[in-house]
PDB file of C-alpha atoms in Angstrom:
ATOM      1  CA  MET A   1     112.563  81.965 109.576  1.00 92.00           C
ATOM      2  CA  TYR A   2     113.387  85.674 109.591  1.00 97.00           C
ATOM      3  CA  LEU A   3     110.724  88.135 110.762  1.00 98.00           C
ATOM      4  CA  ILE A   4     110.987  91.874 111.333  1.00 98.00           C
ATOM      5  CA  ASP A   5     108.895  93.666 113.937  1.00 98.00           C
ATOM      6  CA  THR A   6     108.384  97.069 112.325  1.00 98.00           C
ATOM      7  CA  HIS A   7     106.955  98.726 115.435  1.00 98.00           C
ATOM      8  CA  THR A   8     107.931  97.836 118.991  1.00 98.00           C
ATOM      9  CA  HIS A   9     108.439  99.950 122.106  1.00 98.00           C
ATOM     10  CA  ILE A  10     110.551  97.347 123.870  1.00 98.00           C
ATOM     11  CA  TYR A  11     112.518 100.179 125.484  1.00 98.00           C
ATOM     12  CA  ASP A  12     109.308 100.944 127.456  1.00 98.00           C
ATOM     13  CA  HIS A  13     109.398 100.717 131.257  1.00 97.00           C
ATOM     14  CA  GLN A  14     107.093  97.682 131.107  1.00 97.00           C
ATOM     15  CA  PHE A  15     110.164  95.686 130.033  1.00 98.00           C
ATOM     16  CA  SER A  16     112.427  97.021 132.775  1.00 97.00           C
ATOM     17  CA  LEU A  17     112.577  93.680 134.593  1.00 98.00           C
ATOM     18  CA  ASP A  18     113.085  91.329 131.636  1.00 98.00           C
ATOM     19  CA  ARG A  19     114.111  93.348 128.590  1.00 98.00           C
ATOM     20  CA  LYS A  20     117.187  91.199 127.911  1.00 98.00           C
ATOM     21  CA  GLU A  21     115.126  88.034 128.153  1.00 98.00           C
ATOM     22  CA  ALA A  22     112.367  89.465 125.942  1.00 98.00           C
ATOM     23  CA  ILE A  23     114.866  90.304 123.225  1.00 98.00           C
ATOM     24  CA  GLN A  24     116.350  86.824 123.425  1.00 98.00           C
ATOM     25  CA  ARG A  25     112.861  85.291 123.178  1.00 98.00           C
ATOM     26  CA  ALA A  26     112.289  87.351 120.035  1.00 98.00           C
ATOM     27  CA  LEU A  27     115.541  86.218 118.444  1.00 98.00           C
ATOM     28  CA  ASP A  28     114.830  82.607 119.357  1.00 98.00           C
ATOM     29  CA  ALA A  29     111.368  82.885 117.784  1.00 98.00           C
ATOM     30  CA  GLY A  30     112.782  84.142 114.489  1.00 98.00           C
ATOM     31  CA  VAL A  31     112.185  87.868 115.012  1.00 98.00           C
ATOM     32  CA  LYS A  32     115.661  88.915 113.982  1.00 98.00           C
ATOM     33  CA  MET A  33     115.137  92.665 113.674  1.00 98.00           C
ATOM     34  CA  MET A  34     113.095  95.158 115.716  1.00 98.00           C
ATOM     35  CA  LEU A  35     112.343  98.711 114.601  1.00 98.00           C
ATOM     36  CA  LEU A  36     111.949 101.151 117.487  1.00 98.00           C
ATOM     37  CA  PRO A  37     109.733 104.205 116.916  1.00 98.00           C
ATOM     38  CA  ASN A  38     110.133 107.124 119.302  1.00 98.00           C
ATOM     39  CA  VAL A  39     107.215 108.536 121.338  1.00 98.00           C
ATOM     40  CA  ASP A  40     108.223 111.857 122.933  1.00 98.00           C
ATOM     41  CA  ALA A  41     111.232 113.705 124.348  1.00 98.00           C
ATOM     42  CA  SER A  42     111.443 111.403 127.372  1.00 98.00           C
ATOM     43  CA  THR A  43     111.773 108.212 125.312  1.00 98.00           C
ATOM     44  CA  ILE A  44     114.736 109.271 123.185  1.00 98.00           C
ATOM     45  CA  ALA A  45     117.393 108.334 125.757  1.00 98.00           C
ATOM     46  CA  PRO A  46     116.054 104.866 126.681  1.00 98.00           C
ATOM     47  CA  MET A  47     115.438 104.053 123.013  1.00 98.00           C
ATOM     48  CA  LEU A  48     118.987 104.997 122.023  1.00 98.00           C
ATOM     49  CA  GLU A  49     120.441 103.174 125.024  1.00 98.00           C
ATOM     50  CA  LEU A  50     118.701  99.991 123.920  1.00 98.00           C
ATOM     51  CA  HIS A  51     119.925 100.423 120.359  1.00 98.00           C
ATOM     52  CA  ASP A  52     123.484 100.907 121.636  1.00 98.00           C
ATOM     53  CA  GLN A  53     123.166  97.633 123.556  1.00 98.00           C
ATOM     54  CA  TYR A  54     121.676  95.707 120.612  1.00 98.00           C
ATOM     55  CA  PRO A  55     122.949  97.368 117.432  1.00 98.00           C
ATOM     56  CA  ASP A  56     122.652  94.207 115.340  1.00 98.00           C
ATOM     57  CA  CYS A  57     118.952  93.529 115.923  1.00 98.00           C
ATOM     58  CA  THR A  58     117.449  97.001 116.457  1.00 98.00           C
ATOM     59  CA  ARG A  59     116.968 100.109 114.344  1.00 98.00           C
ATOM     60  CA  VAL A  60     115.618 103.456 115.536  1.00 98.00           C
ATOM     61  CA  MET A  61     113.170 106.053 114.260  1.00 98.00           C
ATOM     62  CA  MET A  62     112.629 109.611 115.448  1.00 98.00           C
ATOM     63  CA  GLY A  63     109.296 111.384 115.775  1.00 98.00           C
ATOM     64  CA  LEU A  64     106.661 112.839 118.088  1.00 98.00           C
ATOM     65  CA  GLN A  65     103.663 110.583 118.661  1.00 98.00           C
ATOM     66  CA  PRO A  66     100.398 112.511 118.153  1.00 97.00           C
ATOM     67  CA  GLU A  67      98.980 111.840 121.628  1.00 96.00           C
ATOM     68  CA  GLU A  68     102.111 113.495 123.051  1.00 97.00           C
ATOM     69  CA  VAL A  69     101.657 116.767 121.128  1.00 97.00           C
ATOM     70  CA  LYS A  70     101.185 119.422 123.832  1.00 96.00           C
ATOM     71  CA  GLU A  71     101.794 123.164 124.289  1.00 96.00           C
ATOM     72  CA  ASP A  72     105.559 122.708 124.004  1.00 96.00           C
ATOM     73  CA  TYR A  73     105.427 120.648 120.791  1.00 98.00           C
ATOM     74  CA  LYS A  74     107.488 123.107 118.761  1.00 98.00           C
ATOM     75  CA  GLU A  75     110.378 122.938 121.230  1.00 98.00           C
ATOM     76  CA  VAL A  76     110.176 119.144 121.216  1.00 98.00           C
ATOM     77  CA  LEU A  77     110.167 119.081 117.418  1.00 98.00           C
ATOM     78  CA  THR A  78     113.238 121.312 117.336  1.00 98.00           C
ATOM     79  CA  GLN A  79     115.053 118.799 119.551  1.00 98.00           C
ATOM     80  CA  MET A  80     113.945 115.896 117.366  1.00 98.00           C
ATOM     81  CA  GLU A  81     114.911 117.615 114.127  1.00 98.00           C
ATOM     82  CA  LYS A  82     118.388 118.085 115.559  1.00 98.00           C
ATOM     83  CA  GLU A  83     118.489 114.390 116.479  1.00 97.00           C
ATOM     84  CA  LEU A  84     117.646 113.435 112.898  1.00 97.00           C
ATOM     85  CA  GLU A  85     120.907 114.992 111.733  1.00 96.00           C
ATOM     86  CA  ARG A  86     122.530 111.815 113.055  1.00 94.00           C
ATOM     87  CA  SER A  87     122.764 109.023 110.516  1.00 94.00           C
ATOM     88  CA  ILE A  88     121.502 106.321 112.880  1.00 97.00           C
ATOM     89  CA  TYR A  89     117.811 106.864 112.117  1.00 98.00           C
ATOM     90  CA  VAL A  90     116.095 104.684 109.523  1.00 98.00           C
ATOM     91  CA  GLY A  91     112.702 106.394 109.640  1.00 98.00           C
ATOM     92  CA  VAL A  92     110.519 109.226 110.933  1.00 98.00           C
ATOM     93  CA  GLY A  93     108.081 107.951 113.514  1.00 96.00           C
ATOM     94  CA  GLU A  94     105.925 107.492 115.351  1.00 98.00           C
ATOM     95  CA  VAL A  95     103.980 110.419 113.872  1.00 98.00           C
ATOM     96  CA  GLY A  96     100.359 111.018 112.904  1.00 98.00           C
ATOM     97  CA  LEU A  97      96.960 112.098 114.184  1.00 98.00           C
ATOM     98  CA  ASP A  98      94.906 110.790 117.106  1.00 97.00           C
ATOM     99  CA  PHE A  99      91.611 112.332 118.179  1.00 95.00           C
ATOM    100  CA  TYR A 100      90.264 109.289 120.025  1.00 92.00           C
ATOM    101  CA  TRP A 101      90.597 110.499 123.616  1.00 87.00           C
ATOM    102  CA  ASP A 102      91.303 114.180 123.195  1.00 86.00           C
ATOM    103  CA  ALA A 103      90.989 116.574 120.268  1.00 86.00           C
ATOM    104  CA  SER A 104      91.929 119.702 122.226  1.00 89.00           C
ATOM    105  CA  TYR A 105      95.317 119.857 120.490  1.00 93.00           C
ATOM    106  CA  GLU A 106      93.989 119.219 116.998  1.00 96.00           C
ATOM    107  CA  LYS A 107      95.601 122.300 115.468  1.00 97.00           C
ATOM    108  CA  GLU A 108      98.939 121.446 117.059  1.00 97.00           C
ATOM    109  CA  GLN A 109      98.715 117.806 115.958  1.00 98.00           C
ATOM    110  CA  LEU A 110      98.023 118.831 112.380  1.00 98.00           C
ATOM    111  CA  ASP A 111     100.981 121.213 112.365  1.00 98.00           C
ATOM    112  CA  ALA A 112     103.328 118.679 113.988  1.00 98.00           C
ATOM    113  CA  PHE A 113     102.285 116.011 111.506  1.00 98.00           C
ATOM    114  CA  GLU A 114     102.865 118.214 108.467  1.00 98.00           C
ATOM    115  CA  THR A 115     106.235 119.306 109.858  1.00 98.00           C
ATOM    116  CA  GLN A 116     107.377 115.722 110.286  1.00 98.00           C
ATOM    117  CA  LEU A 117     106.144 114.732 106.832  1.00 98.00           C
ATOM    118  CA  GLU A 118     108.444 117.414 105.464  1.00 98.00           C
ATOM    119  CA  TRP A 119     111.354 115.947 107.429  1.00 98.00           C
ATOM    120  CA  ALA A 120     110.701 112.559 105.861  1.00 98.00           C
ATOM    121  CA  LYS A 121     110.744 114.039 102.381  1.00 98.00           C
ATOM    122  CA  GLN A 122     113.866 116.105 102.979  1.00 97.00           C
ATOM    123  CA  LEU A 123     115.758 113.174 104.497  1.00 98.00           C
ATOM    124  CA  HIS A 124     114.336 110.536 102.122  1.00 98.00           C
ATOM    125  CA  LEU A 125     113.194 108.433 105.078  1.00 98.00           C
ATOM    126  CA  PRO A 126     110.079 106.283 105.435  1.00 98.00           C
ATOM    127  CA  LEU A 127     107.411 107.104 107.998  1.00 98.00           C
ATOM    128  CA  SER A 128     105.642 105.161 110.725  1.00 98.00           C
ATOM    129  CA  ILE A 129     102.185 106.779 110.828  1.00 98.00           C
ATOM    130  CA  HIS A 130      99.639 106.477 113.627  1.00 98.00           C
ATOM    131  CA  CYS A 131      96.019 107.310 112.744  1.00 98.00           C
ATOM    132  CA  ARG A 132      93.055 106.977 115.098  1.00 97.00           C
ATOM    133  CA  ASN A 133      89.697 108.718 114.670  1.00 96.00           C
ATOM    134  CA  ALA A 134      91.330 110.923 112.043  1.00 97.00           C
ATOM    135  CA  PHE A 135      91.057 109.153 108.670  1.00 97.00           C
ATOM    136  CA  ASP A 136      89.576 112.046 106.670  1.00 97.00           C
ATOM    137  CA  LYS A 137      92.001 114.640 108.025  1.00 97.00           C
ATOM    138  CA  MET A 138      94.886 112.215 107.598  1.00 98.00           C
ATOM    139  CA  VAL A 139      94.092 111.517 103.955  1.00 98.00           C
ATOM    140  CA  LYS A 140      93.596 115.202 103.187  1.00 98.00           C
ATOM    141  CA  ILE A 141      97.092 115.989 104.451  1.00 98.00           C
ATOM    142  CA  LEU A 142      98.730 112.994 102.776  1.00 98.00           C
ATOM    143  CA  GLU A 143      97.099 113.831  99.451  1.00 98.00           C
ATOM    144  CA  LYS A 144      98.341 117.407  99.756  1.00 97.00           C
ATOM    145  CA  LYS A 145     101.881 116.405 100.719  1.00 97.00           C
ATOM    146  CA  GLN A 146     102.377 113.349  98.494  1.00 98.00           C
ATOM    147  CA  ASP A 147     104.591 114.353  95.586  1.00 96.00           C
ATOM    148  CA  GLY A 148     106.243 110.971  95.235  1.00 96.00           C
ATOM    149  CA  GLY A 149     108.554 111.646  98.167  1.00 96.00           C
ATOM    150  CA  LEU A 150     106.447 110.102 100.915  1.00 98.00           C
ATOM    151  CA  ARG A 151     106.537 106.417 101.796  1.00 98.00           C
ATOM    152  CA  GLY A 152     106.117 104.393 104.928  1.00 98.00           C
ATOM    153  CA  ILE A 153     103.773 102.324 107.058  1.00 98.00           C
ATOM    154  CA  MET A 154     100.246 102.946 108.252  1.00 98.00           C
ATOM    155  CA  HIS A 155     100.941 101.595 111.714  1.00 98.00           C
ATOM    156  CA  CYS A 156      98.428  99.242 113.360  1.00 97.00           C
ATOM    157  CA  PHE A 157      96.082  99.331 110.385  1.00 98.00           C
ATOM    158  CA  THR A 158      92.590  98.066 111.254  1.00 97.00           C
ATOM    159  CA  GLY A 159      90.427  99.994 108.793  1.00 97.00           C
ATOM    160  CA  THR A 160      88.063  99.060 106.009  1.00 97.00           C
ATOM    161  CA  GLU A 161      89.051  97.707 102.618  1.00 98.00           C
ATOM    162  CA  GLU A 162      88.219 101.095 101.101  1.00 98.00           C
ATOM    163  CA  GLU A 163      90.536 102.828 103.578  1.00 98.00           C
ATOM    164  CA  ALA A 164      93.267 100.292 102.843  1.00 98.00           C
ATOM    165  CA  LYS A 165      92.968 101.043  99.129  1.00 98.00           C
ATOM    166  CA  VAL A 166      93.288 104.784  99.777  1.00 98.00           C
ATOM    167  CA  TYR A 167      96.522 104.318 101.720  1.00 98.00           C
ATOM    168  CA  LEU A 168      97.885 101.892  99.136  1.00 98.00           C
ATOM    169  CA  GLU A 169      97.128 104.336  96.327  1.00 98.00           C
ATOM    170  CA  LEU A 170      98.958 107.014  98.308  1.00 98.00           C
ATOM    171  CA  GLY A 171     102.037 104.776  98.277  1.00 98.00           C
ATOM    172  CA  PHE A 172     102.006 103.398 101.802  1.00 98.00           C
ATOM    173  CA  HIS A 173     102.393  99.938 103.297  1.00 98.00           C
ATOM    174  CA  LEU A 174      99.948  98.490 105.816  1.00 98.00           C
ATOM    175  CA  GLY A 175     101.301  97.486 109.222  1.00 98.00           C
ATOM    176  CA  LEU A 176      99.386  94.478 110.531  1.00 98.00           C
ATOM    177  CA  GLY A 177      99.673  93.460 114.160  1.00 98.00           C
ATOM    178  CA  GLY A 178      97.927  91.596 116.917  1.00 98.00           C
ATOM    179  CA  VAL A 179      94.525  93.156 116.264  1.00 97.00           C
ATOM    180  CA  THR A 180      94.432  91.261 112.970  1.00 97.00           C
ATOM    181  CA  THR A 181      94.101  88.035 114.972  1.00 97.00           C
ATOM    182  CA  TYR A 182      91.059  89.260 116.923  1.00 97.00           C
ATOM    183  CA  LYS A 183      87.671  87.777 116.138  1.00 94.00           C
ATOM    184  CA  ASN A 184      86.020  91.130 115.388  1.00 94.00           C
ATOM    185  CA  CYS A 185      88.782  92.530 113.154  1.00 96.00           C
ATOM    186  CA  GLY A 186      87.370  93.093 109.675  1.00 95.00           C
ATOM    187  CA  VAL A 187      90.761  93.138 107.959  1.00 97.00           C
ATOM    188  CA  LYS A 188      90.725  89.338 107.828  1.00 95.00           C
ATOM    189  CA  GLU A 189      87.728  89.464 105.485  1.00 96.00           C
ATOM    190  CA  TYR A 190      89.648  91.171 102.689  1.00 97.00           C
ATOM    191  CA  LEU A 191      93.254  90.235 103.422  1.00 97.00           C
ATOM    192  CA  SER A 192      93.467  88.163 100.255  1.00 96.00           C
ATOM    193  CA  ASN A 193      92.619  91.275  98.215  1.00 97.00           C
ATOM    194  CA  LEU A 194      95.656  93.185  99.487  1.00 98.00           C
ATOM    195  CA  PRO A 195      98.943  93.187  97.560  1.00 98.00           C
ATOM    196  CA  ILE A 196     101.300  90.963  99.511  1.00 97.00           C
ATOM    197  CA  ASN A 197     104.250  93.209  98.695  1.00 98.00           C
ATOM    198  CA  ARG A 198     102.652  96.052 100.683  1.00 98.00           C
ATOM    199  CA  ILE A 199     102.098  94.168 103.943  1.00 98.00           C
ATOM    200  CA  VAL A 200     104.501  94.398 106.888  1.00 98.00           C
ATOM    201  CA  LEU A 201     104.211  93.014 110.414  1.00 98.00           C
ATOM    202  CA  GLU A 202     104.390  94.664 113.823  1.00 98.00           C
ATOM    203  CA  THR A 203     103.599  94.103 117.480  1.00 98.00           C
ATOM    204  CA  ASP A 204     103.270  97.623 118.956  1.00 98.00           C
ATOM    205  CA  ALA A 205     104.656  95.962 122.087  1.00 98.00           C
ATOM    206  CA  PRO A 206     103.855  96.264 124.947  1.00 98.00           C
ATOM    207  CA  TYR A 207     100.333  96.835 123.583  1.00 98.00           C
ATOM    208  CA  LEU A 208      97.793  94.776 121.577  1.00 98.00           C
ATOM    209  CA  ALA A 209      99.053  91.242 122.090  1.00 98.00           C
ATOM    210  CA  PRO A 210      97.759  88.760 119.495  1.00 98.00           C
ATOM    211  CA  VAL A 211      95.625  85.695 120.093  1.00 97.00           C
ATOM    212  CA  PRO A 212      96.484  83.412 121.940  1.00 97.00           C
ATOM    213  CA  CYS A 213      98.325  85.924 124.157  1.00 97.00           C
ATOM    214  CA  ARG A 214      95.605  88.579 124.200  1.00 96.00           C
ATOM    215  CA  GLY A 215      95.421  90.319 127.567  1.00 94.00           C
ATOM    216  CA  LYS A 216      99.113  89.810 128.281  1.00 97.00           C
ATOM    217  CA  ARG A 217     101.893  92.323 127.845  1.00 98.00           C
ATOM    218  CA  ASN A 218     102.804  92.141 124.176  1.00 98.00           C
ATOM    219  CA  GLU A 219     106.398  91.484 123.123  1.00 98.00           C
ATOM    220  CA  PRO A 220     108.255  91.018 119.816  1.00 98.00           C
ATOM    221  CA  SER A 221     108.358  87.212 120.080  1.00 98.00           C
ATOM    222  CA  PHE A 222     104.556  87.204 119.812  1.00 98.00           C
ATOM    223  CA  LEU A 223     104.891  88.430 116.224  1.00 98.00           C
ATOM    224  CA  VAL A 224     105.041  84.784 115.206  1.00 98.00           C
ATOM    225  CA  HIS A 225     101.383  84.328 116.207  1.00 98.00           C
ATOM    226  CA  THR A 226     100.296  87.195 113.967  1.00 98.00           C
ATOM    227  CA  ALA A 227     102.411  85.907 111.088  1.00 98.00           C
ATOM    228  CA  LYS A 228     100.976  82.399 111.433  1.00 98.00           C
ATOM    229  CA  ARG A 229      97.385  83.659 111.469  1.00 97.00           C
ATOM    230  CA  ILE A 230      97.800  85.884 108.414  1.00 98.00           C
ATOM    231  CA  ALA A 231      99.662  83.150 106.528  1.00 98.00           C
ATOM    232  CA  GLU A 232      96.774  80.770 107.277  1.00 97.00           C
ATOM    233  CA  ILE A 233      94.228  83.250 105.955  1.00 97.00           C
ATOM    234  CA  LEU A 234      96.279  83.803 102.813  1.00 97.00           C
ATOM    235  CA  GLN A 235      96.865  80.046 102.497  1.00 97.00           C
ATOM    236  CA  MET A 236     100.608  80.593 102.287  1.00 97.00           C
ATOM    237  CA  PRO A 237     103.389  78.618 103.929  1.00 98.00           C
ATOM    238  CA  LEU A 238     104.556  80.556 106.983  1.00 98.00           C
ATOM    239  CA  GLU A 239     108.152  80.601 105.754  1.00 97.00           C
ATOM    240  CA  ASP A 240     107.103  82.151 102.430  1.00 98.00           C
ATOM    241  CA  PHE A 241     104.953  84.775 104.123  1.00 98.00           C
ATOM    242  CA  ALA A 242     107.758  85.629 106.545  1.00 98.00           C
ATOM    243  CA  ALA A 243     110.268  85.929 103.702  1.00 98.00           C
ATOM    244  CA  THR A 244     107.937  88.210 101.735  1.00 98.00           C
ATOM    245  CA  THR A 245     107.137  90.588 104.582  1.00 98.00           C
ATOM    246  CA  THR A 246     110.794  90.724 105.599  1.00 98.00           C
ATOM    247  CA  ALA A 247     111.777  91.628 102.038  1.00 98.00           C
ATOM    248  CA  ASN A 248     109.101  94.331 102.059  1.00 98.00           C
ATOM    249  CA  VAL A 249     110.581  95.895 105.198  1.00 98.00           C
ATOM    250  CA  LYS A 250     114.166  95.696 103.974  1.00 98.00           C
ATOM    251  CA  ASP A 251     113.176  97.392 100.736  1.00 98.00           C
ATOM    252  CA  LEU A 252     111.113 100.101 102.441  1.00 98.00           C
ATOM    253  CA  PHE A 253     113.709 100.971 105.089  1.00 98.00           C
ATOM    254  CA  GLN A 254     116.730 100.172 102.920  1.00 96.00           C
ATOM    255  CA  LEU A 255     118.067  97.795 105.575  1.00 95.00           C
TER     256      LEU A 255
END
C-alpha cells in the first residue's frame, strides 16, 4: 500500500523527541510520502532541515498560514516569495483565511491570501488552502481569481455537501483527515456523492488525530485509520482507495 499525507507538520517541535521514529512508523504503515506545508517565518528552517534529512519521502510547500498574518506580514511575504524562487517547492501553502479566534487582521489576511494566490498562478503550483469561519469571503476571492490557473487542496475539509460542490466546481480537491472519522462529522453522510478523483488524504499532524487515536498527538502513520474508515464508507477495498488517492496527489503536485 502506498499512501501520501498531503498535509503534515512533522517538523513541529512536538516531534522533537521522536521525529525519526515517527517517520519510520509512517513508512512502515505505508505512508510513503509526506507533504510539508509551511506556517510562518520561524518554521522555514526546521521544515527545510527535515526535507534535507529525508529527501526521498518528503516534499515542501511555502506559504504564510492565515492565523500567523500579523503587522509584519508584508515583510514575511517578501521573504517567502524569495524562497519560492528555489525549485524545491511543490506547492504554495499553507495559505487561506481564518476568522475563528481573531478577525482583527481580516484586511491583512485577505491581502496576504490574494498575494499568495497570484504566486501559485505565476509559478504554476498547487495550493494548500486553510479556511475556517470564512467560507463566503473565501469563495468570493477564489471566484474572482480563478481563471483556470488555480488548483490545489481545501485542507481539512469538514463542510457541507453544498460547500464541497462549490470548491469542486472551482477546480479544487478536498483534503480529508482525522475529523472525517469523528462521529459528528457530516462529511461521511455524503462521501459517496463526491468524485473519488478529487479526494486526497491528510493528517494535519500533530493535530486532529483520527479515531481510534483521537486525543493523542497525531502523526503521519495514523493516516491509515482515516483511509480505512473512508474506504469502508465508500465500500472500496483499502488498497484501491489508497491507489486512487495517491494517484490524485501525484497528478495534482506533479510528483
